[in-house]
PDB file of C-alpha atoms in Angstrom:
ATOM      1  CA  UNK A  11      -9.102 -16.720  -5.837  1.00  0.00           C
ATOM      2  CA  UNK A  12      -8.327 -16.554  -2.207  1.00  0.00           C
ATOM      3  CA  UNK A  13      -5.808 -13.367  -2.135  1.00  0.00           C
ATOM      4  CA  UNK A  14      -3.324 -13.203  -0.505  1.00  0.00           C
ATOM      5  CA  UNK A  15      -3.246 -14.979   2.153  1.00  0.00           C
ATOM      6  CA  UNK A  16      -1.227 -13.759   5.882  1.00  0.00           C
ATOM      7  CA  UNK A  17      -0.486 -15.299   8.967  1.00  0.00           C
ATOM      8  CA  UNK A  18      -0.866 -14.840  11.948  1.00  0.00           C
ATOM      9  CA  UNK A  19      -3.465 -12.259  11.817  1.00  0.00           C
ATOM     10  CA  UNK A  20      -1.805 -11.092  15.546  1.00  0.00           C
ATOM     11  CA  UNK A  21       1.219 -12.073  17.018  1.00  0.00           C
ATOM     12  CA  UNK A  22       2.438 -10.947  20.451  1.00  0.00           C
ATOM     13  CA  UNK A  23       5.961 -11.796  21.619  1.00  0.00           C
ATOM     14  CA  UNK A  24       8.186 -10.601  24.289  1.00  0.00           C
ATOM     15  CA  UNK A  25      11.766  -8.673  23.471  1.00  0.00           C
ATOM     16  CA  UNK A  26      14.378 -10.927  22.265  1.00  0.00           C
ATOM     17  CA  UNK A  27      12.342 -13.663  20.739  1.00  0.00           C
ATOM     18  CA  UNK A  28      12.336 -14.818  17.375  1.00  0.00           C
ATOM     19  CA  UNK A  29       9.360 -13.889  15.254  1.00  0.00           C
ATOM     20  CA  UNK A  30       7.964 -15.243  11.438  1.00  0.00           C
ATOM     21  CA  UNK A  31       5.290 -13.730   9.459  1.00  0.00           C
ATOM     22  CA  UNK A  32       4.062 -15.736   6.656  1.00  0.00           C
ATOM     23  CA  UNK A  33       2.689 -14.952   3.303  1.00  0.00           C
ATOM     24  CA  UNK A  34       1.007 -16.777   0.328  1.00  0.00           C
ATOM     25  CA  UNK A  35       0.457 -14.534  -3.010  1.00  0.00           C
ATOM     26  CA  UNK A  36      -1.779 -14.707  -5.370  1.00  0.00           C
ATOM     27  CA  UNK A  37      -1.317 -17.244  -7.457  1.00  0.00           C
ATOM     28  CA  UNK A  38       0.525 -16.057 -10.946  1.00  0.00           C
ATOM     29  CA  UNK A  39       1.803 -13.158  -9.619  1.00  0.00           C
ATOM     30  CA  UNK A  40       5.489 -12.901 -10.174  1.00  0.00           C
ATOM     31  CA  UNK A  41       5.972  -9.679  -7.679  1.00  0.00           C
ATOM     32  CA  UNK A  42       5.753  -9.864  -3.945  1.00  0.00           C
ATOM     33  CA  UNK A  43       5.735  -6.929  -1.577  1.00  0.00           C
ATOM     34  CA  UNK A  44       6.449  -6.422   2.445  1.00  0.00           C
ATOM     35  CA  UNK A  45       5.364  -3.398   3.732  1.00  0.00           C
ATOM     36  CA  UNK A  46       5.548  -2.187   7.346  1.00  0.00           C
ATOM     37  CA  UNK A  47       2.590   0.306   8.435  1.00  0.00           C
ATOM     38  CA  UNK A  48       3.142   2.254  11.786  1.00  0.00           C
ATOM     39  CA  UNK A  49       1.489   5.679  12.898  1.00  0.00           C
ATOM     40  CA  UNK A  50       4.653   7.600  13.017  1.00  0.00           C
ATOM     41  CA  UNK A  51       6.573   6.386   9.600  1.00  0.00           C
ATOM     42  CA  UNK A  52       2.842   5.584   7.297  1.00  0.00           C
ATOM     43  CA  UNK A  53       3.860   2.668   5.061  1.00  0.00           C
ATOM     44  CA  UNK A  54       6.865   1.559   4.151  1.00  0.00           C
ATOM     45  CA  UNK A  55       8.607  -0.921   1.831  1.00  0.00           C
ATOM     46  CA  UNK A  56      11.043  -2.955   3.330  1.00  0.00           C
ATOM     47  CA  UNK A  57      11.820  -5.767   0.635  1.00  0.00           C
ATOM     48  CA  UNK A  58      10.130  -6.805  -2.926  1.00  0.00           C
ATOM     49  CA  UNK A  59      10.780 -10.007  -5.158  1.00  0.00           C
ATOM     50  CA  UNK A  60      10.258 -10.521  -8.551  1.00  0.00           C
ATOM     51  CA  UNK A  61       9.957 -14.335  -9.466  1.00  0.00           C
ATOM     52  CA  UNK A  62      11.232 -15.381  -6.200  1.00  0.00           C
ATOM     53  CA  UNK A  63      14.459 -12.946  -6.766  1.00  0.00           C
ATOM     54  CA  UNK A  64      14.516 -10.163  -4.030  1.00  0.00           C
ATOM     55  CA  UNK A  65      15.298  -6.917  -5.909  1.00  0.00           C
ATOM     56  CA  UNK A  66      14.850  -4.066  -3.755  1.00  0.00           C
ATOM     57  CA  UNK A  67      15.711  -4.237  -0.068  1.00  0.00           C
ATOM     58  CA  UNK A  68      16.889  -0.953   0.998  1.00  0.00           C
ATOM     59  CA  UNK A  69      14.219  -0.447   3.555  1.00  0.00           C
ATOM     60  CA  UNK A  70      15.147  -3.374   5.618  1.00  0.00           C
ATOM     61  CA  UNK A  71      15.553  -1.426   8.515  1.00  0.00           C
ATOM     62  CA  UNK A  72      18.807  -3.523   9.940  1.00  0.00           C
ATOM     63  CA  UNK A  73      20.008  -7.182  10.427  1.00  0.00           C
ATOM     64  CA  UNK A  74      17.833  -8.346  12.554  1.00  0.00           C
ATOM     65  CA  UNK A  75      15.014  -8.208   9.637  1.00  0.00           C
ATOM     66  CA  UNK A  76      15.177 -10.996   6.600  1.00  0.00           C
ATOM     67  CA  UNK A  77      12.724 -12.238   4.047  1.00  0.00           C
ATOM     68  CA  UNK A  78      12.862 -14.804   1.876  1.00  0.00           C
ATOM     69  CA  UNK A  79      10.559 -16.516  -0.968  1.00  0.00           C
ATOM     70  CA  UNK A  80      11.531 -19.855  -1.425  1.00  0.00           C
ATOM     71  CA  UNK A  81       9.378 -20.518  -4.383  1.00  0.00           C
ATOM     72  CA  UNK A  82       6.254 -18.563  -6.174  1.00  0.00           C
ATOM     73  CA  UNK A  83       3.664 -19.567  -3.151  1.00  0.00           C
ATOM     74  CA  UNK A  84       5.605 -18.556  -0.543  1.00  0.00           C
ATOM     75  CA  UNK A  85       7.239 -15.600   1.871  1.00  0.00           C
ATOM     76  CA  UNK A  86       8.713 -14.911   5.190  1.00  0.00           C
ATOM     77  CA  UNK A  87       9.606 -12.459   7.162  1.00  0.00           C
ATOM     78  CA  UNK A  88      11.991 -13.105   9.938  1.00  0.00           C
ATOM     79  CA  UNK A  89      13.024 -10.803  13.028  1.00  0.00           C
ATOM     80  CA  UNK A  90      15.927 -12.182  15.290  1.00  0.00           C
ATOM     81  CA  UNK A  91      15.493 -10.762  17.806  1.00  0.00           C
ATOM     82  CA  UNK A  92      12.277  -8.672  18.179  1.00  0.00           C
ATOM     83  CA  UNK A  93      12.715  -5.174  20.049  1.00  0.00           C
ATOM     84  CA  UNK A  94       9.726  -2.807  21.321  1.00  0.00           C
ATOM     85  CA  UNK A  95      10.276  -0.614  18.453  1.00  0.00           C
ATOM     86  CA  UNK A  96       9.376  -3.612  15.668  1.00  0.00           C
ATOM     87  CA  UNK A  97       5.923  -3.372  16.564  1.00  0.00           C
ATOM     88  CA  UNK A  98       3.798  -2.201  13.287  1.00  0.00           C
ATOM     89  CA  UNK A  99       1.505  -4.034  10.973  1.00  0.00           C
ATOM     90  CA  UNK A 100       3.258  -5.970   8.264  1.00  0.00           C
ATOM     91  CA  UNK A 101       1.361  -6.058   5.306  1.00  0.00           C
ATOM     92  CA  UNK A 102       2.332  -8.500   2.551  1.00  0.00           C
ATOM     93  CA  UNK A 103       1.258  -7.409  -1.819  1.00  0.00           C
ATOM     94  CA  UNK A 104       1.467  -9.409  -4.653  1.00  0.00           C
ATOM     95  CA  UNK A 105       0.843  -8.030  -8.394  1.00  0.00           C
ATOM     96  CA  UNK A 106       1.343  -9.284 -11.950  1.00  0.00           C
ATOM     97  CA  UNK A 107       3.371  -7.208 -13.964  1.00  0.00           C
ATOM     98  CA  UNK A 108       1.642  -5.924 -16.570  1.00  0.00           C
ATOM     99  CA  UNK A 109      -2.065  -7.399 -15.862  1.00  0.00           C
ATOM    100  CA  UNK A 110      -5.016  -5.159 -14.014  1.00  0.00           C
ATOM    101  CA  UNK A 111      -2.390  -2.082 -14.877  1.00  0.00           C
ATOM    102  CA  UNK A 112      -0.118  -2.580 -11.638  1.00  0.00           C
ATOM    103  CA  UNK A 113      -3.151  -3.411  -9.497  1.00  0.00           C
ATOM    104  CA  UNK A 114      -1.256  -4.214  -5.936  1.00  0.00           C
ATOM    105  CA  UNK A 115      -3.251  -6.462  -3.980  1.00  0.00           C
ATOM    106  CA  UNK A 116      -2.889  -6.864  -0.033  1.00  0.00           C
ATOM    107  CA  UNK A 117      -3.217  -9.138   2.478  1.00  0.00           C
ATOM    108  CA  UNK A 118      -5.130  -8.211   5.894  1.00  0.00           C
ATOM    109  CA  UNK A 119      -1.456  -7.798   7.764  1.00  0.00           C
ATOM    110  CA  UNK A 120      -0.085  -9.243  10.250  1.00  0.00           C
ATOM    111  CA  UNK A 121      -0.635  -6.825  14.040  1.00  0.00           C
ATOM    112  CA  UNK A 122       2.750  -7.495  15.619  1.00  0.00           C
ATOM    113  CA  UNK A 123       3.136  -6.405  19.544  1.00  0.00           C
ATOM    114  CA  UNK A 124       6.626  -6.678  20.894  1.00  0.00           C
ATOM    115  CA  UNK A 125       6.380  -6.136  24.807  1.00  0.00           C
TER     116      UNK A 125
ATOM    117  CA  UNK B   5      13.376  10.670  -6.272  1.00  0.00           C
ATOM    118  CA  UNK B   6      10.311   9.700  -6.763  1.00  0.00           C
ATOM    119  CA  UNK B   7       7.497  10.789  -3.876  1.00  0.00           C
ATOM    120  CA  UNK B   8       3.837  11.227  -3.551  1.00  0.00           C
ATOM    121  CA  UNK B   9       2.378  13.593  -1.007  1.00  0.00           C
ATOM    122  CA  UNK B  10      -0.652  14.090   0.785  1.00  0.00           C
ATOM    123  CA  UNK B  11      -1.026  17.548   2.232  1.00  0.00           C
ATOM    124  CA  UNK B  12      -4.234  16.666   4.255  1.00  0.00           C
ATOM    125  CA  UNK B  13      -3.471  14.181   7.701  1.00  0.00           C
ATOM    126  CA  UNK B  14      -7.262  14.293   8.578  1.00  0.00           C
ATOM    127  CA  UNK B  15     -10.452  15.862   7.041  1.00  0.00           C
ATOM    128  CA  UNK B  16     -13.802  15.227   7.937  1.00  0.00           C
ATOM    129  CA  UNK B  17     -16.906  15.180   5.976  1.00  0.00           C
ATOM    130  CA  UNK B  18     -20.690  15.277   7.102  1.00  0.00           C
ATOM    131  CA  UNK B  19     -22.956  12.672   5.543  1.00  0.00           C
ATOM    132  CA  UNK B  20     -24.294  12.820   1.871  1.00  0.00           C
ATOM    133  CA  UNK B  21     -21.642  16.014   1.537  1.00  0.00           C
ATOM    134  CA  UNK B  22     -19.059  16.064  -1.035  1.00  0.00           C
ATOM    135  CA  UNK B  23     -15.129  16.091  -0.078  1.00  0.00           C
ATOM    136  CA  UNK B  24     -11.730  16.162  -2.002  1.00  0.00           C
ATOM    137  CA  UNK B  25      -8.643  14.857  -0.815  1.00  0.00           C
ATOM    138  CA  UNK B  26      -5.114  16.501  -2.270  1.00  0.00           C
ATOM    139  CA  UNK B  27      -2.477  14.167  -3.632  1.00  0.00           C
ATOM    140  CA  UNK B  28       0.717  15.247  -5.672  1.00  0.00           C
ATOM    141  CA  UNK B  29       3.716  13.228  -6.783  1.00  0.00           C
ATOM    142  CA  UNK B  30       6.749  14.097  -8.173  1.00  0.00           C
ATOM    143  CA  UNK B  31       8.556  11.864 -10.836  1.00  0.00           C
ATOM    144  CA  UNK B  32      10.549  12.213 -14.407  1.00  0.00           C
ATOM    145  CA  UNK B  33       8.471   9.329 -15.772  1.00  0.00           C
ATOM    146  CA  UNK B  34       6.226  10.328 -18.597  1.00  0.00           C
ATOM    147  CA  UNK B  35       3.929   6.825 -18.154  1.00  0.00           C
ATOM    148  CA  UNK B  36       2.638   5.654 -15.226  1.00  0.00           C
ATOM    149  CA  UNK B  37      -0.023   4.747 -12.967  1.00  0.00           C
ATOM    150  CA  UNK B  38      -2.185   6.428 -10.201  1.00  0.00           C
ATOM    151  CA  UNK B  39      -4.009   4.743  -7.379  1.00  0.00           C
ATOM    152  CA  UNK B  40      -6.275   5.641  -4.411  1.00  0.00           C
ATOM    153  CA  UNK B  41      -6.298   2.808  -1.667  1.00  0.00           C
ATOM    154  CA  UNK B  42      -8.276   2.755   1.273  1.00  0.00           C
ATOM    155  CA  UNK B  43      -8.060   1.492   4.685  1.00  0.00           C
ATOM    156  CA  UNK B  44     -10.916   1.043   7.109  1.00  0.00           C
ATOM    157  CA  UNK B  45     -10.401   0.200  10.735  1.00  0.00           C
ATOM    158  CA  UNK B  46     -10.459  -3.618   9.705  1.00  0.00           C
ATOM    159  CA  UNK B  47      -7.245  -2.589   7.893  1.00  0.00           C
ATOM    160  CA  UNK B  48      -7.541  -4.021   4.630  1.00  0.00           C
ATOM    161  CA  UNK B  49      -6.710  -2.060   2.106  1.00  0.00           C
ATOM    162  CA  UNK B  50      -8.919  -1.616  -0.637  1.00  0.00           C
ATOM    163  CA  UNK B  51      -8.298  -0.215  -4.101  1.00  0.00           C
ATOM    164  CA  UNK B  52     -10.646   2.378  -4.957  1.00  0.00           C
ATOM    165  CA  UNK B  53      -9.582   3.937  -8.572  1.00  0.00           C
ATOM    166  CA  UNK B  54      -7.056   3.753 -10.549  1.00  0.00           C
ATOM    167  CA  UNK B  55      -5.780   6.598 -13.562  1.00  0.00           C
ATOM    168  CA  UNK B  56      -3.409   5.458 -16.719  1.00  0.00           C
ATOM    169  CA  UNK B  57      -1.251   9.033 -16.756  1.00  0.00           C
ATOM    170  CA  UNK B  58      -1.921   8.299 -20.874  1.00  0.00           C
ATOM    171  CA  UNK B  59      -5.640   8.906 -20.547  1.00  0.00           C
ATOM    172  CA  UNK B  60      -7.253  12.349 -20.254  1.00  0.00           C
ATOM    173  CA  UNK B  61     -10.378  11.490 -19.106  1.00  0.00           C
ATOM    174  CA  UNK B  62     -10.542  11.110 -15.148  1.00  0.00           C
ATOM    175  CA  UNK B  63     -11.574   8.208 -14.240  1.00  0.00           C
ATOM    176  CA  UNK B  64     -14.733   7.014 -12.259  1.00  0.00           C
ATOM    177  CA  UNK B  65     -15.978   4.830 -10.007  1.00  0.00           C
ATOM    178  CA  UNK B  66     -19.538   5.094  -8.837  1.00  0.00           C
ATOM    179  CA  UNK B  67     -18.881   7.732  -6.340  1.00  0.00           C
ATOM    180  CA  UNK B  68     -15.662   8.181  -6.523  1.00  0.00           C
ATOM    181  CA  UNK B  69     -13.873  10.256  -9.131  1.00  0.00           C
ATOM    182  CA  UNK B  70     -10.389  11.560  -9.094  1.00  0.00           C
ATOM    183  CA  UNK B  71      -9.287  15.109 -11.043  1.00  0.00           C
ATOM    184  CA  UNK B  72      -5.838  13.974 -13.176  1.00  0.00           C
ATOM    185  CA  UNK B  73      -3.513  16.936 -13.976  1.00  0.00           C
ATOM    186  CA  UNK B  74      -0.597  15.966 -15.390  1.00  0.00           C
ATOM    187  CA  UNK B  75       1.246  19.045 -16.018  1.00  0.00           C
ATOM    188  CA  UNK B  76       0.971  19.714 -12.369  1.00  0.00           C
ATOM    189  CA  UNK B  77       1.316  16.261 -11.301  1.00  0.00           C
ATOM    190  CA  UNK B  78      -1.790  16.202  -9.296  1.00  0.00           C
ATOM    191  CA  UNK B  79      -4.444  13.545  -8.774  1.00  0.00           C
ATOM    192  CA  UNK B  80      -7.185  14.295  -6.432  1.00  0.00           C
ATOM    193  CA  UNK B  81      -9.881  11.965  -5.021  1.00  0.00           C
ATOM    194  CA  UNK B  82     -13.398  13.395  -4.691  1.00  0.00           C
ATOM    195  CA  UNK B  83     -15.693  11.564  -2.967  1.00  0.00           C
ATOM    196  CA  UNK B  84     -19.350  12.477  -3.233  1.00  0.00           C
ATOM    197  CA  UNK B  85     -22.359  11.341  -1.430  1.00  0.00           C
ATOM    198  CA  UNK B  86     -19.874  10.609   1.450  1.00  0.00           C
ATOM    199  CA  UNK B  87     -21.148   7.478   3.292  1.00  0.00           C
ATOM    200  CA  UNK B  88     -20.390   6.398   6.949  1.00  0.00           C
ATOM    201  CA  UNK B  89     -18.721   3.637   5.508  1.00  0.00           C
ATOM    202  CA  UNK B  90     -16.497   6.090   3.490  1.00  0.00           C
ATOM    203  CA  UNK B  91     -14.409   6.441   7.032  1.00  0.00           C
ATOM    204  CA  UNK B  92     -11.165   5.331   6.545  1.00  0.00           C
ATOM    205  CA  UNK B  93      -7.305   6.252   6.065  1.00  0.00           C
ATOM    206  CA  UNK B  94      -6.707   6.754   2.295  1.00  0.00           C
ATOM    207  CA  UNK B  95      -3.498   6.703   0.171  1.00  0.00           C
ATOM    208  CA  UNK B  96      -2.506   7.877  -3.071  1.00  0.00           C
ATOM    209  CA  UNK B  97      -0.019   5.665  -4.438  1.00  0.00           C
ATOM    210  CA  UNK B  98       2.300   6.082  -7.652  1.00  0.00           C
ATOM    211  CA  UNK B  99       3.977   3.462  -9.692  1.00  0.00           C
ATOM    212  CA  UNK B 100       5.840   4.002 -13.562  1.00  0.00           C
ATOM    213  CA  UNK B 101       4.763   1.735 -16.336  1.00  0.00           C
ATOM    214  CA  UNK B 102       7.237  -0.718 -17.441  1.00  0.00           C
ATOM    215  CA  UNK B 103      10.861  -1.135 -16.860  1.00  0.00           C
ATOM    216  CA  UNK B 104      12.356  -2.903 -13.830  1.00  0.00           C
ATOM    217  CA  UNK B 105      10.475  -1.122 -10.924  1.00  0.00           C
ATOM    218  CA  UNK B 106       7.580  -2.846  -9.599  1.00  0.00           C
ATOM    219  CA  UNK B 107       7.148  -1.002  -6.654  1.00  0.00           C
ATOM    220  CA  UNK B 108       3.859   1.415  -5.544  1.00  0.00           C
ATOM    221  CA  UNK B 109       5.464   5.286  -4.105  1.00  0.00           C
ATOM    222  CA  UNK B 110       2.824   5.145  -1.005  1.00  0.00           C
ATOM    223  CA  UNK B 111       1.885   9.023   0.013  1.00  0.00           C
ATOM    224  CA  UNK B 112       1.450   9.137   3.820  1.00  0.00           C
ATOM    225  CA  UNK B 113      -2.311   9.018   3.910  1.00  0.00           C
ATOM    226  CA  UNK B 114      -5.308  11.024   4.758  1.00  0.00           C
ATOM    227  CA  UNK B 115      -7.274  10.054   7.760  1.00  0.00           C
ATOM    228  CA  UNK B 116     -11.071  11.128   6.415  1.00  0.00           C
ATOM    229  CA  UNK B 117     -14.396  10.937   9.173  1.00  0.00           C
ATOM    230  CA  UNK B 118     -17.712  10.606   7.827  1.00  0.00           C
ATOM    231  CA  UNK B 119     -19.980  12.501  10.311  1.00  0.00           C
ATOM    232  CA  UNK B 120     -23.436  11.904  10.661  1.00  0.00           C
TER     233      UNK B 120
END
């Protein structure tokens, strides 16, 4: 199996501009996880799906964030616009409820720079 | 509300020396599941163990073994050996055993420097 699978590894974008990050699971897995890593705040959640449905996203941090998962292979995560402050390193997860005991596994993240 | 904390930011370790890093967690959930991830400077993160709160026994991996008290809610990583490679950022992570939630309680991580 491949893992999951991010892109792009780096993005760079000024203020203002639209920005995707783009995730492929594991395939089988039926949860899918977007964290945000940054020095100050560790690792957050911001949004998780369960078979495509998004159950829990409380740590969105406003409206300029969305994600969706239009079917089991894939994710996005959409900021419009990008500030300064959105820089982090998004990592995506995917599990399988009940296999490997709740093993989460990660993709390598996505280094986001918002100048 | 659930939470896992790390009392340690950074520790550092000299080569082939033994080292412990502190987790607790706080939750009402009787079952559940423990993990230690780490993440080296190529920031992947990498599961190192994992503890079913229904076993007793710690669990084990190579050189890695964690100390499980439940009553206390504590789950410590001990690291022996310690390896250059071993330098890395590493979370404890908490998650309950069925029902609805599928999402892992991250602790805010311990930054850990092999020396040589």
């Amino acid at each position: 199996d491949a893992g999951v699978i991010q892109s792009p590894r780096h993005e760079v974008t000024e203020m203002g501009q639209e920005v995707t990050l783009r995730c492929k699971p594991i395939s089988g897995h039926d949860y899918l996880f977007w964290y945000r890593q940054t020095m100050m705040r560790g690792l957050e959640l911001l949004i998780y799906f369960n078979n495509n449905v998004p159950i829990d996203d409380s740590g969105m941090p406003e409206d300029r964030f969305s994600a969706k998962m239009p079917n089991a292979s894939f994710s996005t995560l959409k900021i419009q616009p990008s500030e300064p402050r959105d820089s982090a390193v998004y990592f995506c997860a995917s599990k399988r409820r009940g296999q490997g005991g709740e093993k989460l596994f990660f993709g390598s993240g996505t280094q986001l720079s918002v100048l | 509300a659930q939470t896992v904390t790390q009392s340690q930011p950074e520790m550092s370790v000299q080569e082939a020396e033994t080292v412990t890093l502190s987790c607790t967690y706080d939750t009402s959930e009787n079952n559940y599941y423990l993990f230690w991830y780490k993440q080296p400077p190529s920031r992947q993160m990498i599961l190192v163990i994992r503890q079913e709160a229904y076993k007793q026994q710690n669990a084990t991996e190579n050189r890695f073994s964690v100390n499980f008290q439940k009553a206390a809610k504590s789950f410590s990583l001990k690291i022996s050996d310690s390896q250059l490679g071993d330098t890395a950022m590493y979370f404890c992570a908490f998650v309950p055993y069925g029902g609805s939630q599928g999402n892992l309680i991250f602790g805010k991580g311990t930054k850990l420097s092999v020396k040589p």
